[in-house]
PDB file of C-alpha atoms in Angstrom:
ATOM      1  CA  MET A   1     110.504 110.230  18.663  1.00 42.00           C
ATOM      2  CA  SER A   2     108.382 107.929  16.642  1.00 44.00           C
ATOM      3  CA  GLY A   3     104.652 108.638  15.291  1.00 47.00           C
ATOM      4  CA  ASP A   4     103.113 106.333  18.191  1.00 53.00           C
ATOM      5  CA  GLU A   5     104.327 108.288  20.724  1.00 53.00           C
ATOM      6  CA  GLY A   6     101.935 111.375  20.657  1.00 57.00           C
ATOM      7  CA  PRO A   7      98.566 111.651  21.428  1.00 71.00           C
ATOM      8  CA  ALA A   8      95.870 110.052  19.292  1.00 79.00           C
ATOM      9  CA  THR A   9      94.144 111.737  16.550  1.00 89.00           C
ATOM     10  CA  ARG A  10      90.534 112.641  16.643  1.00 86.00           C
ATOM     11  CA  ALA A  11      90.093 110.017  13.664  1.00 85.00           C
ATOM     12  CA  GLU A  12      92.122 107.186  15.228  1.00 87.00           C
ATOM     13  CA  ARG A  13      89.871 107.518  18.472  1.00 84.00           C
ATOM     14  CA  ARG A  14      86.769 107.743  16.305  1.00 86.00           C
ATOM     15  CA  ARG A  15      88.295 104.493  14.474  1.00 87.00           C
ATOM     16  CA  ARG A  16      88.905 102.844  17.757  1.00 89.00           C
ATOM     17  CA  SER A  17      85.681 103.578  19.192  1.00 88.00           C
ATOM     18  CA  GLU A  18      83.982 102.028  16.201  1.00 90.00           C
ATOM     19  CA  THR A  19      85.877  98.724  16.411  1.00 89.00           C
ATOM     20  CA  VAL A  20      85.458  98.637  19.783  1.00 92.00           C
ATOM     21  CA  ILE A  21      81.652  99.138  19.587  1.00 93.00           C
ATOM     22  CA  ARG A  22      81.417  96.869  16.204  1.00 89.00           C
ATOM     23  CA  ASP A  23      83.095  93.907  17.996  1.00 86.00           C
ATOM     24  CA  ALA A  24      80.808  94.058  21.229  1.00 90.00           C
ATOM     25  CA  ALA A  25      78.010  94.103  18.943  1.00 89.00           C
ATOM     26  CA  GLY A  26      78.972  91.349  16.686  1.00 84.00           C
ATOM     27  CA  ALA A  27      79.654  89.292  20.120  1.00 84.00           C
ATOM     28  CA  LEU A  28      75.958  90.345  21.088  1.00 88.00           C
ATOM     29  CA  PHE A  29      74.357  89.731  17.777  1.00 84.00           C
ATOM     30  CA  ALA A  30      75.763  86.578  17.668  1.00 78.00           C
ATOM     31  CA  GLU A  31      74.946  85.747  21.338  1.00 82.00           C
ATOM     32  CA  HIS A  32      71.366  87.130  21.805  1.00 84.00           C
ATOM     33  CA  GLY A  33      70.242  87.602  18.055  1.00 82.00           C
ATOM     34  CA  TYR A  34      68.719  90.804  16.286  1.00 84.00           C
ATOM     35  CA  GLU A  35      65.884  91.692  18.111  1.00 84.00           C
ATOM     36  CA  ARG A  36      67.200  91.014  21.942  1.00 88.00           C
ATOM     37  CA  THR A  37      70.476  92.797  21.301  1.00 91.00           C
ATOM     38  CA  THR A  38      69.768  96.735  22.304  1.00 94.00           C
ATOM     39  CA  ILE A  39      72.366  99.681  22.095  1.00 95.00           C
ATOM     40  CA  ARG A  40      72.425  99.915  25.984  1.00 96.00           C
ATOM     41  CA  ALA A  41      73.428  96.372  25.959  1.00 96.00           C
ATOM     42  CA  VAL A  42      76.332  97.197  23.373  1.00 95.00           C
ATOM     43  CA  ALA A  43      77.299 100.506  24.892  1.00 95.00           C
ATOM     44  CA  ASP A  44      77.767  98.344  28.451  1.00 96.00           C
ATOM     45  CA  ARG A  45      79.512  95.553  26.712  1.00 95.00           C
ATOM     46  CA  ALA A  46      81.701  97.965  24.815  1.00 94.00           C
ATOM     47  CA  GLY A  47      82.324 100.537  28.121  1.00 94.00           C
ATOM     48  CA  VAL A  48      81.250 103.434  26.622  1.00 94.00           C
ATOM     49  CA  ASP A  49      78.008 105.692  26.362  1.00 93.00           C
ATOM     50  CA  PRO A  50      75.013 104.516  24.531  1.00 93.00           C
ATOM     51  CA  ALA A  51      75.197 108.131  22.792  1.00 94.00           C
ATOM     52  CA  LEU A  52      78.559 107.301  21.395  1.00 93.00           C
ATOM     53  CA  VAL A  53      77.107 103.825  19.728  1.00 94.00           C
ATOM     54  CA  MET A  54      74.327 106.390  17.867  1.00 94.00           C
ATOM     55  CA  GLN A  55      76.912 108.920  17.436  1.00 93.00           C
ATOM     56  CA  ASN A  56      79.163 106.401  15.452  1.00 93.00           C
ATOM     57  CA  PHE A  57      76.265 104.278  13.677  1.00 92.00           C
ATOM     58  CA  GLY A  58      73.117 106.166  14.195  1.00 92.00           C
ATOM     59  CA  SER A  59      70.712 103.170  14.393  1.00 90.00           C
ATOM     60  CA  LYS A  60      70.641  99.512  15.070  1.00 90.00           C
ATOM     61  CA  GLU A  61      70.147  98.685  12.059  1.00 85.00           C
ATOM     62  CA  ALA A  62      73.472 100.147  10.673  1.00 85.00           C
ATOM     63  CA  LEU A  63      75.161  99.030  13.564  1.00 89.00           C
ATOM     64  CA  PHE A  64      73.822  95.613  12.875  1.00 85.00           C
ATOM     65  CA  ALA A  65      74.987  95.838   9.023  1.00 79.00           C
ATOM     66  CA  ALA A  66      78.899  97.367  10.197  1.00 81.00           C
ATOM     67  CA  ALA A  67      79.101  93.864  12.544  1.00 80.00           C
ATOM     68  CA  ALA A  68      77.880  91.587   9.375  1.00 74.00           C
ATOM     69  CA  ARG A  69      80.158  93.287   7.064  1.00 69.00           C
ATOM     70  CA  TRP A  70      82.697  92.593   9.467  1.00 66.00           C
ATOM     71  CA  SER A  71      82.220  88.989   9.915  1.00 61.00           C
ATOM     72  CA  THR A  72      81.728  87.877   7.011  1.00 63.00           C
ATOM     73  CA  PRO A  73      84.114  89.728   4.907  1.00 64.00           C
ATOM     74  CA  LEU A  74      83.268  89.963   0.943  1.00 72.00           C
ATOM     75  CA  ASP A  75      86.434  91.420  -0.530  1.00 76.00           C
ATOM     76  CA  GLU A  76      87.943  88.240  -2.262  1.00 81.00           C
ATOM     77  CA  LEU A  77      84.733  87.426  -3.681  1.00 82.00           C
ATOM     78  CA  VAL A  78      84.212  90.705  -5.020  1.00 82.00           C
ATOM     79  CA  ALA A  79      87.596  91.177  -6.184  1.00 87.00           C
ATOM     80  CA  ALA A  80      87.536  87.618  -7.960  1.00 90.00           C
ATOM     81  CA  ASP A  81      87.679  87.874 -11.870  1.00 91.00           C
ATOM     82  CA  ARG A  82      84.579  85.899 -13.497  1.00 91.00           C
ATOM     83  CA  THR A  83      86.669  82.645 -13.908  1.00 92.00           C
ATOM     84  CA  GLU A  84      87.675  82.816 -10.194  1.00 93.00           C
ATOM     85  CA  LEU A  85      83.814  83.905  -8.888  1.00 93.00           C
ATOM     86  CA  PRO A  86      82.942  80.407  -8.721  1.00 94.00           C
ATOM     87  CA  GLN A  87      85.873  79.181  -6.285  1.00 93.00           C
ATOM     88  CA  ALA A  88      85.919  82.265  -4.573  1.00 92.00           C
ATOM     89  CA  ALA A  89      82.060  81.933  -3.910  1.00 91.00           C
ATOM     90  CA  LEU A  90      82.973  78.425  -2.153  1.00 93.00           C
ATOM     91  CA  ASP A  91      85.621  79.552  -0.375  1.00 91.00           C
ATOM     92  CA  HIS A  92      83.696  82.475   0.885  1.00 86.00           C
ATOM     93  CA  VAL A  93      81.326  80.128   2.567  1.00 87.00           C
ATOM     94  CA  LEU A  94      83.727  77.243   3.362  1.00 90.00           C
ATOM     95  CA  ASP A  95      86.586  79.939   5.268  1.00 86.00           C
ATOM     96  CA  THR A  96      83.720  81.424   6.876  1.00 82.00           C
ATOM     97  CA  PHE A  97      81.680  78.614   8.373  1.00 85.00           C
ATOM     98  CA  GLU A  98      84.719  75.982   8.675  1.00 86.00           C
ATOM     99  CA  ASP A  99      86.585  78.270  10.822  1.00 84.00           C
ATOM    100  CA  PRO A 100      85.424  77.472  14.560  1.00 79.00           C
ATOM    101  CA  GLU A 101      86.494  81.154  15.796  1.00 74.00           C
ATOM    102  CA  ARG A 102      83.960  82.986  12.899  1.00 76.00           C
ATOM    103  CA  ARG A 103      81.252  79.950  12.370  1.00 78.00           C
ATOM    104  CA  ALA A 104      79.193  81.213  15.886  1.00 72.00           C
ATOM    105  CA  ALA A 105      79.018  84.993  14.777  1.00 71.00           C
ATOM    106  CA  ALA A 106      78.539  84.324  11.206  1.00 76.00           C
ATOM    107  CA  GLU A 107      75.836  81.283  12.014  1.00 78.00           C
ATOM    108  CA  ALA A 108      73.883  83.296  14.486  1.00 73.00           C
ATOM    109  CA  LEU A 109      73.714  86.937  12.360  1.00 75.00           C
ATOM    110  CA  LEU A 110      72.187  84.170   9.545  1.00 79.00           C
ATOM    111  CA  ARG A 111      69.872  83.033  11.487  1.00 79.00           C
ATOM    112  CA  SER A 112      69.145  86.600  12.620  1.00 79.00           C
ATOM    113  CA  CYS A 113      68.300  87.366   9.220  1.00 78.00           C
ATOM    114  CA  LEU A 114      66.218  84.761   8.642  1.00 81.00           C
ATOM    115  CA  THR A 115      64.113  85.389  11.503  1.00 81.00           C
ATOM    116  CA  HIS A 116      64.092  89.246  11.969  1.00 81.00           C
ATOM    117  CA  PRO A 117      62.546  91.167   8.891  1.00 83.00           C
ATOM    118  CA  ALA A 118      65.137  94.345   9.867  1.00 78.00           C
ATOM    119  CA  ALA A 119      67.952  92.450  10.275  1.00 77.00           C
ATOM    120  CA  GLN A 120      67.002  90.588   7.090  1.00 82.00           C
ATOM    121  CA  ALA A 121      66.655  93.724   5.075  1.00 81.00           C
ATOM    122  CA  VAL A 122      69.861  94.948   6.469  1.00 76.00           C
ATOM    123  CA  LEU A 123      72.000  92.066   5.055  1.00 76.00           C
ATOM    124  CA  ARG A 124      70.125  91.665   1.631  1.00 81.00           C
ATOM    125  CA  GLU A 125      70.511  95.474   0.950  1.00 78.00           C
ATOM    126  CA  GLU A 126      73.557  96.747   2.703  1.00 71.00           C
ATOM    127  CA  VAL A 127      75.967  93.606   2.701  1.00 71.00           C
ATOM    128  CA  MET A 128      75.029  91.524   0.359  1.00 79.00           C
ATOM    129  CA  GLY A 129      73.528  93.916  -2.379  1.00 82.00           C
ATOM    130  CA  ALA A 130      76.368  95.690  -3.139  1.00 80.00           C
ATOM    131  CA  ALA A 131      78.429  92.407  -3.278  1.00 85.00           C
ATOM    132  CA  GLN A 132      76.319  91.170  -5.764  1.00 89.00           C
ATOM    133  CA  GLU A 133      76.099  94.123  -8.340  1.00 91.00           C
ATOM    134  CA  ARG A 134      79.915  93.811  -8.093  1.00 90.00           C
ATOM    135  CA  VAL A 135      80.061  90.175  -9.127  1.00 92.00           C
ATOM    136  CA  ALA A 136      77.193  90.966 -11.895  1.00 93.00           C
ATOM    137  CA  SER A 137      79.327  93.556 -13.320  1.00 92.00           C
ATOM    138  CA  THR A 138      82.166  90.719 -13.008  1.00 93.00           C
ATOM    139  CA  ILE A 139      79.998  88.411 -14.887  1.00 93.00           C
ATOM    140  CA  GLY A 140      78.472  90.958 -17.179  1.00 92.00           C
ATOM    141  CA  GLY A 141      76.488  90.390 -20.594  1.00 90.00           C
ATOM    142  CA  PRO A 142      72.707  89.682 -20.369  1.00 88.00           C
ATOM    143  CA  ASP A 143      70.754  88.402 -17.097  1.00 92.00           C
ATOM    144  CA  ALA A 144      74.030  89.041 -15.132  1.00 94.00           C
ATOM    145  CA  ALA A 145      72.106  90.690 -12.511  1.00 93.00           C
ATOM    146  CA  LEU A 146      69.937  87.247 -12.480  1.00 94.00           C
ATOM    147  CA  ARG A 147      73.196  85.018 -12.756  1.00 94.00           C
ATOM    148  CA  ALA A 148      74.866  86.819 -10.015  1.00 93.00           C
ATOM    149  CA  ALA A 149      71.700  86.516  -7.395  1.00 93.00           C
ATOM    150  CA  LEU A 150      71.230  82.750  -8.794  1.00 94.00           C
ATOM    151  CA  LEU A 151      75.086  82.413  -7.673  1.00 94.00           C
ATOM    152  CA  ASN A 152      74.213  84.108  -4.091  1.00 90.00           C
ATOM    153  CA  ALA A 153      71.300  81.773  -3.826  1.00 92.00           C
ATOM    154  CA  CYS A 154      73.204  78.699  -4.342  1.00 94.00           C
ATOM    155  CA  VAL A 155      76.071  79.463  -1.364  1.00 91.00           C
ATOM    156  CA  LEU A 156      73.221  80.678   0.942  1.00 89.00           C
ATOM    157  CA  GLY A 157      71.495  77.295   0.234  1.00 93.00           C
ATOM    158  CA  LEU A 158      74.752  75.835   0.623  1.00 95.00           C
ATOM    159  CA  THR A 159      74.994  77.419   3.919  1.00 90.00           C
ATOM    160  CA  ILE A 160      71.705  77.056   5.010  1.00 91.00           C
ATOM    161  CA  SER A 161      71.807  73.766   4.330  1.00 94.00           C
ATOM    162  CA  ARG A 162      75.035  72.706   5.755  1.00 93.00           C
ATOM    163  CA  TYR A 163      75.076  74.588   8.535  1.00 89.00           C
ATOM    164  CA  LEU A 164      71.923  75.497  10.109  1.00 87.00           C
ATOM    165  CA  VAL A 165      69.493  73.070   8.874  1.00 91.00           C
ATOM    166  CA  GLY A 166      72.449  69.879   9.039  1.00 93.00           C
ATOM    167  CA  VAL A 167      70.775  68.444   5.899  1.00 96.00           C
ATOM    168  CA  PRO A 168      72.772  64.867   6.556  1.00 97.00           C
ATOM    169  CA  ALA A 169      73.976  64.465   2.583  1.00 97.00           C
ATOM    170  CA  VAL A 170      75.105  68.107   2.734  1.00 97.00           C
ATOM    171  CA  ALA A 171      76.253  68.271   6.268  1.00 96.00           C
ATOM    172  CA  ASP A 172      78.246  64.956   5.989  1.00 97.00           C
ATOM    173  CA  ALA A 173      79.807  65.827   3.181  1.00 97.00           C
ATOM    174  CA  THR A 174      83.695  66.881   2.902  1.00 96.00           C
ATOM    175  CA  ALA A 175      84.552  70.469   1.645  1.00 94.00           C
ATOM    176  CA  ALA A 176      86.524  68.816  -1.352  1.00 95.00           C
ATOM    177  CA  ASP A 177      83.155  66.711  -1.910  1.00 96.00           C
ATOM    178  CA  LEU A 178      81.071  69.943  -1.650  1.00 96.00           C
ATOM    179  CA  GLN A 179      83.608  71.936  -4.353  1.00 94.00           C
ATOM    180  CA  ARG A 180      83.908  69.082  -6.541  1.00 96.00           C
ATOM    181  CA  VAL A 181      80.034  68.697  -7.168  1.00 96.00           C
ATOM    182  CA  LEU A 182      78.974  72.129  -6.514  1.00 96.00           C
ATOM    183  CA  ARG A 183      81.559  74.118  -8.278  1.00 95.00           C
ATOM    184  CA  PRO A 184      80.290  73.194 -12.305  1.00 95.00           C
ATOM    185  CA  ALA A 185      77.515  74.189 -11.481  1.00 94.00           C
ATOM    186  CA  LEU A 186      78.766  77.973 -10.633  1.00 95.00           C
ATOM    187  CA  GLU A 187      80.580  77.907 -13.433  1.00 95.00           C
ATOM    188  CA  GLN A 188      77.619  77.586 -15.743  1.00 93.00           C
ATOM    189  CA  LEU A 189      76.311  80.435 -13.700  1.00 91.00           C
ATOM    190  CA  VAL A 190      78.901  82.868 -14.201  1.00 92.00           C
ATOM    191  CA  GLU A 191      79.421  82.350 -17.955  1.00 87.00           C
ATOM    192  CA  PRO A 192      77.218  84.822 -19.966  1.00 70.00           C
ATOM    193  CA  THR A 193      75.049  83.100 -22.864  1.00 66.00           C
TER     194      THR A 193
END
């Protein structure tokens, strides 16, 4: 008898329900934005009771944070060493937004953050904050926190200019051209003085 044939443990059932709820929330945040997505709508989409959504995530803000972390994974960025950071930051943006399957959700989450203060706070403090601290630790030296924040600001500016606003020179550039021109500037940011 294999381990897959027995009944699921409580922890496994909880992980499965969290995944279903998080996926439903991500889809609804992408479709309707932060403000118009409700806990009840997420529960309906996930096929669960609204109380289960609250039990697993505690609040709409925490649910948004979980959906945002899931849709824009930061693992490779925060695992990069200092010399790899500029390319990892560019790859993070380009891999997420050039992939048609991930782009719509990532754009919608970003739009929500630009238009709704609670979503903005969640993204800044719960999603980007921890990653930025780890990047600052990797950079090290004086001004590490500022350098990490500026690295983030540069790639966020690229994201908004290329994918949300459609600034022609940026939107029309190839990924190779963006990397060729922007990477040296990002390299300067991560080198401690």
